[in-house]
Coordinates of C-alpha atoms and ligand atoms in Angstrom, one line a residue:
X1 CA 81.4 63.6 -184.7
X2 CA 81.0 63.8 -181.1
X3 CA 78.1 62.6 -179.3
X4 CA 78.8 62.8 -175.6
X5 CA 77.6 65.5 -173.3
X6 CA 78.8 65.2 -169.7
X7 CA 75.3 66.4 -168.3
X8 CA 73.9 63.0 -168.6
X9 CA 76.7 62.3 -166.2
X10 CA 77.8 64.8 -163.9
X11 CA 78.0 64.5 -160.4
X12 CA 78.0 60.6 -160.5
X13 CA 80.1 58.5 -158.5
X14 CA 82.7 58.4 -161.3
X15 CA 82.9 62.0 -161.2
X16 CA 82.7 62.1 -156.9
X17 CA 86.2 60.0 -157.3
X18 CA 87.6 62.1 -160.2
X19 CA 86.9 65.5 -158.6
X20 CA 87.4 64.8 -155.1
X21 CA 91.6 63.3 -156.3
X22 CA 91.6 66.2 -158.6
X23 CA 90.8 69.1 -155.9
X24 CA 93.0 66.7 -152.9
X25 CA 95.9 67.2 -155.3
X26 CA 95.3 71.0 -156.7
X27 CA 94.9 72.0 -153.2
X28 CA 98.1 70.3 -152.3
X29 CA 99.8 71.8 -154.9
X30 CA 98.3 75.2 -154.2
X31 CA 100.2 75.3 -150.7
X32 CA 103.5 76.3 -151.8
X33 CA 102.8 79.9 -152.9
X34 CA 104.6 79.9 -156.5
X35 CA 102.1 79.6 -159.8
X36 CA 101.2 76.9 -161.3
X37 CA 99.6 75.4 -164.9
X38 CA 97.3 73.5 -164.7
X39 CA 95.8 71.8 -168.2
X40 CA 92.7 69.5 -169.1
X41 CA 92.8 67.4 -172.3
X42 CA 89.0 66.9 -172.1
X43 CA 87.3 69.7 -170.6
X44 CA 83.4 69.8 -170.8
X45 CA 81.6 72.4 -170.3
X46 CA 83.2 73.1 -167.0
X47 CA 79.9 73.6 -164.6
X48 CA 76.6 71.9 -164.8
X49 CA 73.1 71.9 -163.2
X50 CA 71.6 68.7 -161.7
X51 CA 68.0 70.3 -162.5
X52 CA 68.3 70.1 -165.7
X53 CA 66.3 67.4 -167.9
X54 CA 69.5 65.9 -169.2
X55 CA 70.7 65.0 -165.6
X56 CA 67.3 64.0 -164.0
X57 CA 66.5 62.1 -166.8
X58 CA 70.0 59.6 -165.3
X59 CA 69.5 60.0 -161.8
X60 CA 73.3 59.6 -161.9
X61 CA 73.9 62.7 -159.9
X62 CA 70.9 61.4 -157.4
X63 CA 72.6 57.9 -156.6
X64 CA 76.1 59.5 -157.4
X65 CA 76.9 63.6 -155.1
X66 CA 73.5 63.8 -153.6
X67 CA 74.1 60.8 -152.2
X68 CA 77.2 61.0 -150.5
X69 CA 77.8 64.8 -150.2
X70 CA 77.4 64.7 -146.2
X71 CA 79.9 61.9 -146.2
X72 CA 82.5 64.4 -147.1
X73 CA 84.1 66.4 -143.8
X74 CA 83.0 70.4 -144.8
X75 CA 87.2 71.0 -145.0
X76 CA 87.7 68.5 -147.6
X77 CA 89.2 70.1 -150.8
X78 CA 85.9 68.7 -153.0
X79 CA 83.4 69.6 -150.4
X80 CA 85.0 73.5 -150.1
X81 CA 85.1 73.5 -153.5
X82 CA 81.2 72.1 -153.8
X83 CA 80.2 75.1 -151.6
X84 CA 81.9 77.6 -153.1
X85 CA 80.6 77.1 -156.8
X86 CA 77.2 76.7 -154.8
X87 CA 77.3 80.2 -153.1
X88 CA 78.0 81.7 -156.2
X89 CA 76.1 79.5 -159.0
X90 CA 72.7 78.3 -156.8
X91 CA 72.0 74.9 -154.8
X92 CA 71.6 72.5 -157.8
X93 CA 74.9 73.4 -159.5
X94 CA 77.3 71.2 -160.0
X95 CA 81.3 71.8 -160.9
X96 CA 82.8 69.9 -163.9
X97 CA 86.4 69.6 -163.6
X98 CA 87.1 73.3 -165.2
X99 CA 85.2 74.9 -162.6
X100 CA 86.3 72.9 -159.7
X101 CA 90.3 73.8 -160.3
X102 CA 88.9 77.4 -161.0
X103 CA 87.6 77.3 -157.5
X104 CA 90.4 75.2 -156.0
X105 CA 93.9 77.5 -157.8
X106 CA 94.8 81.1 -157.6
X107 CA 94.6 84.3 -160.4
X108 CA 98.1 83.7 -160.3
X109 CA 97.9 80.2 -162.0
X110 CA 97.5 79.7 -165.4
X111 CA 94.5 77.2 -167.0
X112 CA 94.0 75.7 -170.6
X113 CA 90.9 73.4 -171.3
X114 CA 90.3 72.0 -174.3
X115 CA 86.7 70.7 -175.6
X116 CA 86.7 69.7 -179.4
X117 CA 82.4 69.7 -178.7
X118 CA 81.2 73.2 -180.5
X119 CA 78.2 73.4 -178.1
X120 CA 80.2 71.9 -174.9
X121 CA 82.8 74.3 -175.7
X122 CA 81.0 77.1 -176.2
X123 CA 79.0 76.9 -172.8
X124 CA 82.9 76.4 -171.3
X125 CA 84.0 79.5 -172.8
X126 CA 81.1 81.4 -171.0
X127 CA 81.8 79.7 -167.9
X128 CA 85.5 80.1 -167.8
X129 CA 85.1 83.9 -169.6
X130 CA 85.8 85.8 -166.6
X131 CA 88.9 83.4 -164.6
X132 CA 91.6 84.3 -167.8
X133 CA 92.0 80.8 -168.4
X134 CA 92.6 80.1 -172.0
X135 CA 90.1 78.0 -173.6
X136 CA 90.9 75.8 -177.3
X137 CA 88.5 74.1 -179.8
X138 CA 91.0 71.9 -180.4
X139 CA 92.1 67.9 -179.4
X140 CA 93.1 68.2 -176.4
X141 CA 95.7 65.6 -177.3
X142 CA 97.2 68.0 -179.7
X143 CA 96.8 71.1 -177.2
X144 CA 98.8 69.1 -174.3
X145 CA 101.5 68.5 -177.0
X146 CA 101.7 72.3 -177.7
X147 CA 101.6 73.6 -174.6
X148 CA 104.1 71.5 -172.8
X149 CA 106.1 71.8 -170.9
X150 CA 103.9 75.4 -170.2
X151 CA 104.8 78.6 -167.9
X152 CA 104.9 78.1 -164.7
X153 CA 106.9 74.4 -165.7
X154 CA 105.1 73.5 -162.1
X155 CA 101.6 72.6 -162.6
X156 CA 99.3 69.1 -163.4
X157 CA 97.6 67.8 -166.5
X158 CA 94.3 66.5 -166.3
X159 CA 93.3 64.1 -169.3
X160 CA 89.7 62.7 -168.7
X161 CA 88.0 61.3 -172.3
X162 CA 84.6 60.0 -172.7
X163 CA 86.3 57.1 -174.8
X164 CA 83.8 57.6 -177.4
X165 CA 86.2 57.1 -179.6
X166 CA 87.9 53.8 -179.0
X167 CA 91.1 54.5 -180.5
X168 CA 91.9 56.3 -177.1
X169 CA 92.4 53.4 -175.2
X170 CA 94.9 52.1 -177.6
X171 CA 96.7 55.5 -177.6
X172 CA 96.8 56.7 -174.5
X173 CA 100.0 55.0 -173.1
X174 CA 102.3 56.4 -175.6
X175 CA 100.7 59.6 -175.4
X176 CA 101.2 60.1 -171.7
X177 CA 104.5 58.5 -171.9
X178 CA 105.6 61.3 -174.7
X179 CA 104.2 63.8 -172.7
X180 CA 106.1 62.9 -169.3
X181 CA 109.2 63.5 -171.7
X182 CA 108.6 66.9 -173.0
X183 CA 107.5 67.6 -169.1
X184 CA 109.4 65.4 -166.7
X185 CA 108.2 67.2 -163.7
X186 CA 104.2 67.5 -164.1
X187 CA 101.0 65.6 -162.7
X188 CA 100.0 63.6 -165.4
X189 CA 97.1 62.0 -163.7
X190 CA 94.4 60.3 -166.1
X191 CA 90.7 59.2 -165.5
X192 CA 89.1 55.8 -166.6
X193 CA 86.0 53.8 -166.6
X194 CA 86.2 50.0 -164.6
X195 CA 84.2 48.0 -167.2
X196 CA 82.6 44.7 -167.2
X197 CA 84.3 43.6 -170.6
X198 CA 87.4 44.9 -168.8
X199 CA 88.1 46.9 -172.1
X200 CA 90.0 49.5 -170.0
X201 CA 92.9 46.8 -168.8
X202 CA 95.3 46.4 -171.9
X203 CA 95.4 50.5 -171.4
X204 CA 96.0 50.3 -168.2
X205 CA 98.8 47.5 -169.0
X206 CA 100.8 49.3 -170.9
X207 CA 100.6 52.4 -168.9
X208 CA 102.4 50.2 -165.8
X209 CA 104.9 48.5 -168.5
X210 CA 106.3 52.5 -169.1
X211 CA 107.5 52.3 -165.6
X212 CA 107.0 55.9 -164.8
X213 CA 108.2 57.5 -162.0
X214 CA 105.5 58.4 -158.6
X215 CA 102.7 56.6 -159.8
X216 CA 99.7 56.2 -157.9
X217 CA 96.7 53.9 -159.0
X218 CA 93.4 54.3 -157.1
X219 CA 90.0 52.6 -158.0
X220 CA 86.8 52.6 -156.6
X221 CA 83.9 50.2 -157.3
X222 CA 80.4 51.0 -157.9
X223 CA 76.9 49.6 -158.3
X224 CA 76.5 50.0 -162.0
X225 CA 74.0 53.1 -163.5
X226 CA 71.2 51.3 -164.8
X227 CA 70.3 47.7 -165.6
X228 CA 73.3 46.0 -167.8
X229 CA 75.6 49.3 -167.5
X230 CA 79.3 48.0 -168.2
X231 CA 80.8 50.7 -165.9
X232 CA 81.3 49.3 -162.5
X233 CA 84.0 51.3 -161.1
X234 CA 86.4 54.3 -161.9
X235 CA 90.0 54.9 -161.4
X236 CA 93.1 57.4 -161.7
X237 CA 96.5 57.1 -162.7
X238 CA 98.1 59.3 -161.8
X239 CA 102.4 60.1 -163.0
X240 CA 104.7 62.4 -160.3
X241 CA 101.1 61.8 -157.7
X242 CA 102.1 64.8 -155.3
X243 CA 103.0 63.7 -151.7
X244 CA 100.5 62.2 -149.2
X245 CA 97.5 62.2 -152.1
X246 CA 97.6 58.1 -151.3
X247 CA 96.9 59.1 -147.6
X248 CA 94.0 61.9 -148.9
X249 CA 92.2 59.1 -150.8
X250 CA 91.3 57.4 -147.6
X251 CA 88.5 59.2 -146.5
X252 CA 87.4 58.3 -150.7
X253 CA 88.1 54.3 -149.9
X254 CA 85.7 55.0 -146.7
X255 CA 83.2 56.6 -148.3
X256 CA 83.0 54.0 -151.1
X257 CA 83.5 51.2 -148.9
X258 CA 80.1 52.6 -147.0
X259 CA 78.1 52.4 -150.3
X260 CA 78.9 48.6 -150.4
X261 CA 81.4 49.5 -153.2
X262 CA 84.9 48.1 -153.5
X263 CA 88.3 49.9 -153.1
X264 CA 91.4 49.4 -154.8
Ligands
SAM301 N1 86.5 66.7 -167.5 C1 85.1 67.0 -167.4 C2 84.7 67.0 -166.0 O1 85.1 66.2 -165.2 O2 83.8 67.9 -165.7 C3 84.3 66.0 -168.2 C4 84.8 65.7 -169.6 S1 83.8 64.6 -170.5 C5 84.1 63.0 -169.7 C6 84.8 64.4 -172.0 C7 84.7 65.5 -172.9 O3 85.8 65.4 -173.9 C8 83.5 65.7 -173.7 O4 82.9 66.9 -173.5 C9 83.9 65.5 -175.2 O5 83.2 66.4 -176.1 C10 85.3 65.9 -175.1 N2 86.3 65.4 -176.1 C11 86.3 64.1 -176.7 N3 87.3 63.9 -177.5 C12 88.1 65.1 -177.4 C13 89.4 65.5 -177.8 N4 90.1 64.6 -178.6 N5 89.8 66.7 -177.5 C14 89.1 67.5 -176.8 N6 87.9 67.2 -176.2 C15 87.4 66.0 -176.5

């Protein structure tokens, strides 16, 4: 049974790094005008609202966008994309992942989420209703395995779990390693926590011991939550990282650097 809902959490600084890679390399991606599919394993509920009590209740969005949104030039991929689901959703809202490549890709490309969550994936399905993406109440594990390779064979694979259940950091190597087989030539790129009891590093191990090809590893260090939080940083690895997003992440570095926070 799932218990994790991402309002608690959207918008913090773990989510500023995530979305800010993720719209850098759409956006790049989105240059050459041929489709793309783009794919997330662990999808949310795709667009949030900092007002609400869940949020608040955190602060995490407070000390986490609020925080450094000005830090952002108003041309970067995440700060366009920021405005845009603003103009159209109201000041306080927020753009989970789903939303955010919504805003960032074309009607031409072709989106699956998947949220195993009834409620989380109900509220994605209303959000995502009108863009044509297709939406699955389904592991997202499984879904990536069925879809891929997917029409257009271009395209990028997000894969971003709450690790609620633990069983995902012991799995996920082989399962981005199989799925780099079936699709040779896709963005795999994969989010994780930075944790005190460094529960996250075997995982991250075994993903460099696969040797796959274009890799790029970026992590960013943060004051923790709350009092005793283990998260005190969040990365990305990311397989076939499209070209110049290590260059893109500089103005990231910067920005975390500024907030007394460690890069790399
Ligand atoms: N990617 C979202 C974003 O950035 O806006 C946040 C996703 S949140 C960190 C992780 C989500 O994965 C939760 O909503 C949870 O219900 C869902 N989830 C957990 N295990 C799953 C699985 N095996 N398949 C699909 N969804 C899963």
């Amino acid at each position: 049974m799932l218990s994790y809902q991402h309002i608690y959490h959207a918008g913090n600084l773990a989510d500023v790094q995530k979305h800010a890679l993720l719209a850098c390399a759409l956006a790049y991606m989105a240059e050459k005008p041929k489709p793309l599919s783009y794919l997330e394993t662990h999808a949310g509920r795709g667009l949030y609202h900092l007002d609400a009590a869940e949020a608040v209740k955190t602060g995490e969005a407070a000390a986490g966008i609020e925080a450094v949104v000005d830090l952002f030039e108003p041309d970067h991929p995440y700060a366009l994309a920021l405005a845009d689901v603003r103009a159209r959703y109201g000041a306080t809202a927020y753009p989970g992942s789903p939303a955010l490549a919504q805003s960032v890709l074309r009607p031409s490309d072709s989106l699956h989420f998947a949220e195993l969550h009834p409620q989380e994936n109900a509220a994605l399905c209303e959000t995502m209703f009108a863009s044509g993406a297709k939406t699955y109440l389904q592991d997202g594990f499984e879904m990536a395995h069925a879809v891929c390779p997917p029409t257009p064979r271009r395209g990028m694979v997000l894969i971003d779990p709450s690790y609620e259940i633990k069983t995902d950091y012991a799995t996920i190597p082989s399962f981005i390693a199989k799925l780099h087989r079936k699709w040779n030539v896709g963005v795999i790129a994969l989010w994780y926590p930075i944790l005190t009891d460094m529960a996250h590093a075997p995982m991250l191990d075994a993903l460099e011991a696969r040797d796959l090809p274009k890799v790029l590893r970026h992590e960013v260090r943060f004051p923790p939550a709350r009092e005793g939080h283990r998260m005190v940083g969040s990365g990305m690895f990311i397989v076939n990282a499209p070209f110049g997003l290590d260059d893109e992440s500089q103005p990231l570095d910067a920005i975390f650097a500024g907030l007394g926070a460690k890069s790399r």
